[in-house]
Amino acid sequence: MGEGKPIKSYFSLGASAFEQHTLRKSITVSYLLALTLIAVLAVGGYVALSSAIETQERGVAITKDISRHLTLSQRISLLALQLAVESDSEKRVEIKSVLNESILEMQSSHDSLTAQRSEWKLLTKYSNHQGGAYLNPPIDLDQRVETFLSSAMRLVLTPDVGISLKNSDVQFLLSVGSESLRESIDYAIKRYEGITAERIEFLKDLEVGSLVSILIVLCLEGWFVFRPMVRRIHESTKVLQDSALEIAAVIETVGEGIISCDDRGIIRGLNRAVKRLWKTSKREILGKPISSLFETGQTEVGHSESIIP
């Protein structure tokens, strides 16, 4: 019957160790999940922000190209007027040369825009506006630019005798074509400005949402991970302190002499039996090498027996 207590104590220690292992594992898993969630939020916010910035840059580039259409179309209209009123053949050749360069420049800008239709779809995906220039088929501004450039190119190829203010291409470039193109360009620019404003609002919402989400996760992490961890540390510290007091009490009351030393052999602790055996005070022994207690000769200890280390 006397052996039952050690067996019971053994199983109690085993159960306690198992509980501690389970607790450590649970805390570790919770901590890893919290860190993973924070990492996912951070990476997700970065990816979304990077995508939004990239889309913003595309929108700015497209708006810039569309704005160039306005400048180039006005230049072409002005050159068409100069060509129609100019009577000097040599100056007409110079005007046609400049007009041809402006047409090629506007055509290049137009080709660059028409090659980015996938970019327009990406931009309009985030916009609430429907229809518009350079965005959804039929692409109105695209068609008007093509018509405007075709008319300007025909004017360049027209012989001088056929160029006047009554020329149909000149009239189109100065009135109908120029006005309708300007209206389409203005509409397209406003359209992209609206998309840009929406993207800016989206970025602001994303910034606030990411910050709030991370703060919530940090609060939950502190409550469900670090709070139990700190409580467990306090409990373990108290257990260690109680165990240290119990061990000190056992050492102090045991009948045999017990000396505790550090790794250098310096005495750091002793019990009453040591003081009784060596007939000295605790103050005289603490801090000295343990070898100083054992001399090569006889030492008067208790009943004057010889002690050899």
GROMACS .gro file of C-alpha atoms in nm:
model
  309
    1MET     CA    1   0.000   0.000   0.000
    2GLY     CA    2   0.292   0.227   0.073
    3GLU     CA    3   0.401   0.209  -0.289
    4GLY     CA    4   0.076   0.360  -0.418
    5LYS     CA    5   0.175   0.717  -0.351
    6PRO     CA    6   0.486   0.722  -0.574
    7ILE     CA    7   0.287   0.561  -0.857
    8LYS     CA    8   0.011   0.819  -0.816
    9SER     CA    9   0.268   1.098  -0.805
   10TYR     CA   10   0.433   0.962  -1.118
   11PHE     CA   11   0.107   0.963  -1.311
   12SER     CA   12   0.027   1.313  -1.184
   13LEU     CA   13   0.361   1.440  -1.309
   14GLY     CA   14   0.305   1.270  -1.643
   15ALA     CA   15  -0.041   1.423  -1.679
   16SER     CA   16   0.096   1.766  -1.586
   17ALA     CA   17   0.374   1.735  -1.844
   18PHE     CA   18   0.120   1.630  -2.107
   19GLU     CA   19  -0.101   1.929  -2.023
   20GLN     CA   20   0.195   2.166  -2.047
   21HIS     CA   21   0.295   2.020  -2.383
   22THR     CA   22  -0.062   2.057  -2.511
   23LEU     CA   23  -0.078   2.415  -2.386
   24ARG     CA   24   0.254   2.507  -2.548
   25LYS     CA   25   0.141   2.351  -2.874
   26SER     CA   26  -0.191   2.539  -2.862
   27ILE     CA   27  -0.020   2.872  -2.794
   28THR     CA   28   0.233   2.809  -3.071
   29VAL     CA   29  -0.039   2.725  -3.323
   30SER     CA   30  -0.241   3.034  -3.224
   31TYR     CA   31   0.066   3.253  -3.251
   32LEU     CA   32   0.154   3.115  -3.595
   33LEU     CA   33  -0.204   3.162  -3.717
   34ALA     CA   34  -0.207   3.522  -3.596
   35LEU     CA   35   0.127   3.597  -3.762
   36THR     CA   36   0.010   3.428  -4.082
   37LEU     CA   37  -0.307   3.636  -4.085
   38ILE     CA   38  -0.109   3.956  -4.033
   39ALA     CA   39   0.129   3.856  -4.312
   40VAL     CA   40  -0.163   3.779  -4.545
   41LEU     CA   41  -0.322   4.116  -4.470
   42ALA     CA   42   0.007   4.297  -4.523
   43VAL     CA   43   0.083   4.117  -4.851
   44GLY     CA   44  -0.277   4.153  -4.969
   45GLY     CA   45  -0.274   4.524  -4.894
   46TYR     CA   46   0.056   4.565  -5.075
   47VAL     CA   47  -0.066   4.374  -5.382
   48ALA     CA   48  -0.393   4.567  -5.395
   49LEU     CA   49  -0.214   4.898  -5.348
   50SER     CA   50   0.044   4.810  -5.613
   51SER     CA   51  -0.231   4.710  -5.855
   52ALA     CA   52  -0.423   5.029  -5.786
   53ILE     CA   53  -0.113   5.243  -5.841
   54GLU     CA   54  -0.034   5.060  -6.164
   55THR     CA   55  -0.389   5.112  -6.287
   56GLN     CA   56  -0.364   5.476  -6.189
   57GLU     CA   57  -0.046   5.516  -6.392
   58ARG     CA   58  -0.215   5.356  -6.693
   59GLY     CA   59  -0.508   5.592  -6.662
   60VAL     CA   60  -0.278   5.894  -6.644
   61ALA     CA   61  -0.084   5.775  -6.951
   62ILE     CA   62  -0.405   5.722  -7.151
   63THR     CA   63  -0.543   6.061  -7.042
   64LYS     CA   64  -0.217   6.223  -7.151
   65ASP     CA   65  -0.236   6.060  -7.495
   66ILE     CA   66  -0.599   6.166  -7.538
   67SER     CA   67  -0.510   6.521  -7.435
   68ARG     CA   68  -0.243   6.526  -7.706
   69HIS     CA   69  -0.519   6.459  -7.959
   70LEU     CA   70  -0.675   6.792  -7.869
   71THR     CA   71  -0.352   6.985  -7.925
   72LEU     CA   72  -0.265   6.801  -8.247
   73SER     CA   73  -0.618   6.833  -8.388
   74GLN     CA   74  -0.612   7.208  -8.328
   75ARG     CA   75  -0.273   7.231  -8.495
   76ILE     CA   76  -0.397   7.031  -8.796
   77SER     CA   77  -0.707   7.253  -8.827
   78LEU     CA   78  -0.491   7.566  -8.815
   79LEU     CA   79  -0.251   7.426  -9.078
   80ALA     CA   80  -0.548   7.333  -9.299
   81LEU     CA   81  -0.672   7.692  -9.278
   82GLN     CA   82  -0.325   7.829  -9.360
   83LEU     CA   83  -0.297   7.590  -9.652
   84ALA     CA   84  -0.638   7.696  -9.787
   85VAL     CA   85  -0.564   8.071  -9.777
   86GLU     CA   86  -0.201   8.049  -9.889
   87SER     CA   87  -0.140   8.125 -10.256
   88ASP     CA   88   0.237   8.078 -10.266
   89SER     CA   89   0.316   7.725 -10.389
   90GLU     CA   90   0.648   7.704 -10.202
   91LYS     CA   91   0.488   7.800  -9.872
   92ARG     CA   92   0.212   7.548  -9.942
   93VAL     CA   93   0.479   7.279  -9.973
   94GLU     CA   94   0.619   7.380  -9.632
   95ILE     CA   95   0.271   7.385  -9.476
   96LYS     CA   96   0.194   7.042  -9.622
   97SER     CA   97   0.520   6.909  -9.479
   98VAL     CA   98   0.437   7.037  -9.129
   99LEU     CA   99   0.078   6.916  -9.169
  100ASN     CA  100   0.198   6.570  -9.268
  101GLU     CA  101   0.426   6.554  -8.962
  102SER     CA  102   0.137   6.653  -8.734
  103ILE     CA  103  -0.085   6.388  -8.894
  104LEU     CA  104   0.180   6.120  -8.842
  105GLU     CA  105   0.229   6.227  -8.480
  106MET     CA  106  -0.144   6.213  -8.411
  107GLN     CA  107  -0.170   5.879  -8.592
  108SER     CA  108   0.111   5.740  -8.376
  109SER     CA  109  -0.063   5.857  -8.059
  110HIS     CA  110  -0.391   5.711  -8.185
  111ASP     CA  111  -0.229   5.375  -8.265
  112SER     CA  112  -0.077   5.370  -7.917
  113LEU     CA  113  -0.421   5.419  -7.764
  114THR     CA  114  -0.598   5.163  -7.980
  115ALA     CA  115  -0.330   4.909  -7.885
  116GLN     CA  116  -0.429   4.946  -7.519
  117ARG     CA  117  -0.791   4.836  -7.535
  118SER     CA  118  -0.725   4.578  -7.263
  119GLU     CA  119  -0.606   4.866  -7.042
  120TRP     CA  120  -0.934   5.051  -7.104
  121LYS     CA  121  -1.129   4.743  -7.001
  122LEU     CA  122  -0.922   4.722  -6.683
  123LEU     CA  123  -0.990   5.086  -6.606
  124THR     CA  124  -1.362   5.076  -6.682
  125LYS     CA  125  -1.394   4.764  -6.466
  126TYR     CA  126  -1.360   4.990  -6.161
  127SER     CA  127  -1.583   5.266  -6.295
  128ASN     CA  128  -1.958   5.312  -6.251
  129HIS     CA  129  -1.991   5.518  -6.571
  130GLN     CA  130  -2.120   5.344  -6.882
  131GLY     CA  131  -2.036   5.407  -7.247
  132GLY     CA  132  -1.797   5.677  -7.363
  133ALA     CA  133  -1.502   5.744  -7.585
  134TYR     CA  134  -1.218   5.501  -7.640
  135LEU     CA  135  -1.383   5.260  -7.396
  136ASN     CA  136  -1.672   5.047  -7.519
  137PRO     CA  137  -1.757   4.945  -7.876
  138PRO     CA  138  -1.843   5.125  -8.091
  139ILE     CA  139  -1.545   5.340  -7.990
  140ASP     CA  140  -1.676   5.684  -8.083
  141LEU     CA  141  -1.357   5.882  -8.035
  142ASP     CA  142  -1.163   5.614  -8.220
  143GLN     CA  143  -1.389   5.653  -8.522
  144ARG     CA  144  -1.383   6.032  -8.512
  145VAL     CA  145  -1.004   6.041  -8.493
  146GLU     CA  146  -0.980   5.803  -8.789
  147THR     CA  147  -1.219   6.019  -8.991
  148PHE     CA  148  -1.035   6.337  -8.894
  149LEU     CA  149  -0.694   6.194  -8.989
  150SER     CA  150  -0.825   6.053  -9.317
  151SER     CA  151  -0.964   6.394  -9.413
  152ALA     CA  152  -0.636   6.565  -9.320
  153MET     CA  153  -0.432   6.313  -9.521
  154ARG     CA  154  -0.656   6.361  -9.827
  155LEU     CA  155  -0.596   6.734  -9.799
  156VAL     CA  156  -0.219   6.679  -9.800
  157LEU     CA  157  -0.248   6.465 -10.115
  158THR     CA  158  -0.482   6.711 -10.288
  159PRO     CA  159  -0.320   6.916 -10.569
  160ASP     CA  160  -0.282   7.287 -10.500
  161VAL     CA  161  -0.551   7.376 -10.753
  162GLY     CA  162  -0.808   7.186 -10.552
  163ILE     CA  163  -0.724   7.342 -10.215
  164SER     CA  164  -0.943   7.632 -10.105
  165LEU     CA  165  -1.183   7.729  -9.829
  166LYS     CA  166  -1.457   7.555 -10.029
  167ASN     CA  167  -1.269   7.224 -10.023
  168SER     CA  168  -1.479   6.963  -9.840
  169ASP     CA  169  -1.184   6.835  -9.636
  170VAL     CA  170  -1.089   7.189  -9.534
  171GLN     CA  171  -1.447   7.261  -9.426
  172PHE     CA  172  -1.464   6.935  -9.235
  173LEU     CA  173  -1.133   6.997  -9.056
  174LEU     CA  174  -1.234   7.354  -8.966
  175SER     CA  175  -1.591   7.292  -8.855
  176VAL     CA  176  -1.769   6.961  -8.823
  177GLY     CA  177  -1.467   6.734  -8.772
  178SER     CA  178  -1.279   6.970  -8.543
  179GLU     CA  179  -1.581   7.048  -8.324
  180SER     CA  180  -1.704   6.689  -8.289
  181LEU     CA  181  -1.352   6.566  -8.220
  182ARG     CA  182  -1.299   6.831  -7.955
  183GLU     CA  183  -1.624   6.734  -7.783
  184SER     CA  184  -1.529   6.367  -7.787
  185ILE     CA  185  -1.183   6.442  -7.649
  186ASP     CA  186  -1.329   6.656  -7.371
  187TYR     CA  187  -1.572   6.380  -7.284
  188ALA     CA  188  -1.297   6.117  -7.282
  189ILE     CA  189  -1.078   6.330  -7.056
  190LYS     CA  190  -1.365   6.386  -6.813
  191ARG     CA  191  -1.435   6.014  -6.824
  192TYR     CA  192  -1.082   5.925  -6.723
  193GLU     CA  193  -1.075   6.200  -6.462
  194GLY     CA  194  -1.384   6.038  -6.310
  195ILE     CA  195  -1.214   5.698  -6.314
  196THR     CA  196  -0.905   5.851  -6.152
  197ALA     CA  197  -1.117   6.006  -5.878
  198GLU     CA  198  -1.284   5.671  -5.813
  199ARG     CA  199  -0.946   5.500  -5.790
  200ILE     CA  200  -0.825   5.761  -5.541
  201GLU     CA  201  -1.131   5.695  -5.324
  202PHE     CA  202  -1.067   5.323  -5.353
  203LEU     CA  203  -0.707   5.372  -5.238
  204LYS     CA  204  -0.826   5.573  -4.939
  205ASP     CA  205  -1.077   5.303  -4.844
  206LEU     CA  206  -0.811   5.036  -4.892
  207GLU     CA  207  -0.569   5.224  -4.669
  208VAL     CA  208  -0.823   5.264  -4.389
  209GLY     CA  209  -0.948   4.906  -4.426
  210SER     CA  210  -0.598   4.760  -4.412
  211LEU     CA  211  -0.510   4.965  -4.104
  212VAL     CA  212  -0.831   4.869  -3.921
  213SER     CA  213  -0.791   4.500  -4.011
  214ILE     CA  214  -0.432   4.486  -3.888
  215LEU     CA  215  -0.524   4.665  -3.564
  216ILE     CA  216  -0.811   4.421  -3.504
  217VAL     CA  217  -0.583   4.123  -3.565
  218LEU     CA  218  -0.321   4.266  -3.329
  219CYS     CA  219  -0.584   4.317  -3.057
  220LEU     CA  220  -0.715   3.964  -3.102
  221GLU     CA  221  -0.361   3.831  -3.099
  222GLY     CA  222  -0.287   4.011  -2.773
  223TRP     CA  223  -0.611   3.886  -2.615
  224PHE     CA  224  -0.611   3.523  -2.729
  225VAL     CA  225  -0.236   3.454  -2.762
  226PHE     CA  226  -0.021   3.679  -2.547
  227ARG     CA  227  -0.266   3.715  -2.258
  228PRO     CA  228  -0.284   3.336  -2.194
  229MET     CA  229   0.091   3.315  -2.248
  230VAL     CA  230   0.162   3.583  -1.986
  231ARG     CA  231  -0.084   3.419  -1.744
  232ARG     CA  232   0.087   3.084  -1.794
  233ILE     CA  233   0.429   3.242  -1.735
  234HIS     CA  234   0.306   3.394  -1.408
  235GLU     CA  235   0.166   3.058  -1.300
  236SER     CA  236   0.489   2.876  -1.388
  237THR     CA  237   0.695   3.140  -1.208
  238LYS     CA  238   0.484   3.100  -0.894
  239VAL     CA  239   0.522   2.721  -0.910
  240LEU     CA  240   0.899   2.757  -0.940
  241GLN     CA  241   0.911   3.000  -0.649
  242ASP     CA  242   0.702   2.767  -0.432
  243SER     CA  243   0.921   2.473  -0.530
  244ALA     CA  244   1.233   2.669  -0.445
  245LEU     CA  245   1.094   2.750  -0.100
  246GLU     CA  246   1.001   2.387  -0.041
  247ILE     CA  247   1.344   2.264  -0.149
  248ALA     CA  248   1.513   2.525   0.072
  249ALA     CA  249   1.301   2.410   0.368
  250VAL     CA  250   1.391   2.045   0.306
  251ILE     CA  251   1.761   2.123   0.273
  252GLU     CA  252   1.756   2.335   0.587
  253THR     CA  253   1.595   2.067   0.803
  254VAL     CA  254   1.770   1.756   0.672
  255GLY     CA  255   2.010   1.593   0.919
  256GLU     CA  256   2.304   1.555   0.680
  257GLY     CA  257   2.529   1.837   0.570
  258ILE     CA  258   2.442   1.980   0.228
  259ILE     CA  259   2.653   2.237   0.045
  260SER     CA  260   2.562   2.401  -0.287
  261CYS     CA  261   2.837   2.540  -0.513
  262ASP     CA  262   2.851   2.718  -0.847
  263ASP     CA  263   3.046   2.594  -1.149
  264ARG     CA  264   3.368   2.746  -1.009
  265GLY     CA  265   3.345   2.557  -0.681
  266ILE     CA  266   3.245   2.863  -0.477
  267ILE     CA  267   3.006   2.790  -0.190
  268ARG     CA  268   2.668   2.955  -0.245
  269GLY     CA  269   2.451   2.779   0.011
  270LEU     CA  270   2.453   2.539   0.307
  271ASN     CA  271   2.221   2.403   0.571
  272ARG     CA  272   2.235   2.393   0.951
  273ALA     CA  273   2.404   2.054   0.959
  274VAL     CA  274   2.709   2.199   0.781
  275LYS     CA  275   2.741   2.478   1.036
  276ARG     CA  276   2.708   2.224   1.316
  277LEU     CA  277   2.965   1.987   1.164
  278TRP     CA  278   3.221   2.256   1.093
  279LYS     CA  279   3.137   2.455   1.404
  280THR     CA  280   3.141   2.784   1.213
  281SER     CA  281   2.898   3.050   1.103
  282LYS     CA  282   2.730   3.069   0.767
  283ARG     CA  283   2.894   3.403   0.694
  284GLU     CA  284   3.245   3.254   0.729
  285ILE     CA  285   3.175   2.976   0.477
  286LEU     CA  286   2.969   3.145   0.204
  287GLY     CA  287   3.174   3.278  -0.088
  288LYS     CA  288   3.478   3.058  -0.022
  289PRO     CA  289   3.604   2.771  -0.238
  290ILE     CA  290   3.472   2.437  -0.122
  291SER     CA  291   3.829   2.309  -0.108
  292SER     CA  292   3.893   2.543   0.185
  293LEU     CA  293   3.664   2.327   0.400
  294PHE     CA  294   3.871   2.016   0.342
  295GLU     CA  295   4.225   2.031   0.462
  296THR     CA  296   4.481   1.761   0.409
  297GLY     CA  297   4.521   1.714   0.782
  298GLN     CA  298   4.262   1.634   1.043
  299THR     CA  299   3.971   1.874   1.072
  300GLU     CA  300   3.775   1.909   1.387
  301VAL     CA  301   3.426   1.828   1.273
  302GLY     CA  302   3.154   1.723   1.512
  303HIS     CA  303   3.325   1.440   1.706
  304SER     CA  304   3.681   1.514   1.568
  305GLU     CA  305   3.688   1.273   1.277
  306SER     CA  306   3.924   1.314   0.982
  307ILE     CA  307   3.750   1.432   0.662
  308ILE     CA  308   3.931   1.382   0.333
  309PRO     CA  309   3.774   1.519   0.013
   0.00000   0.00000   0.00000
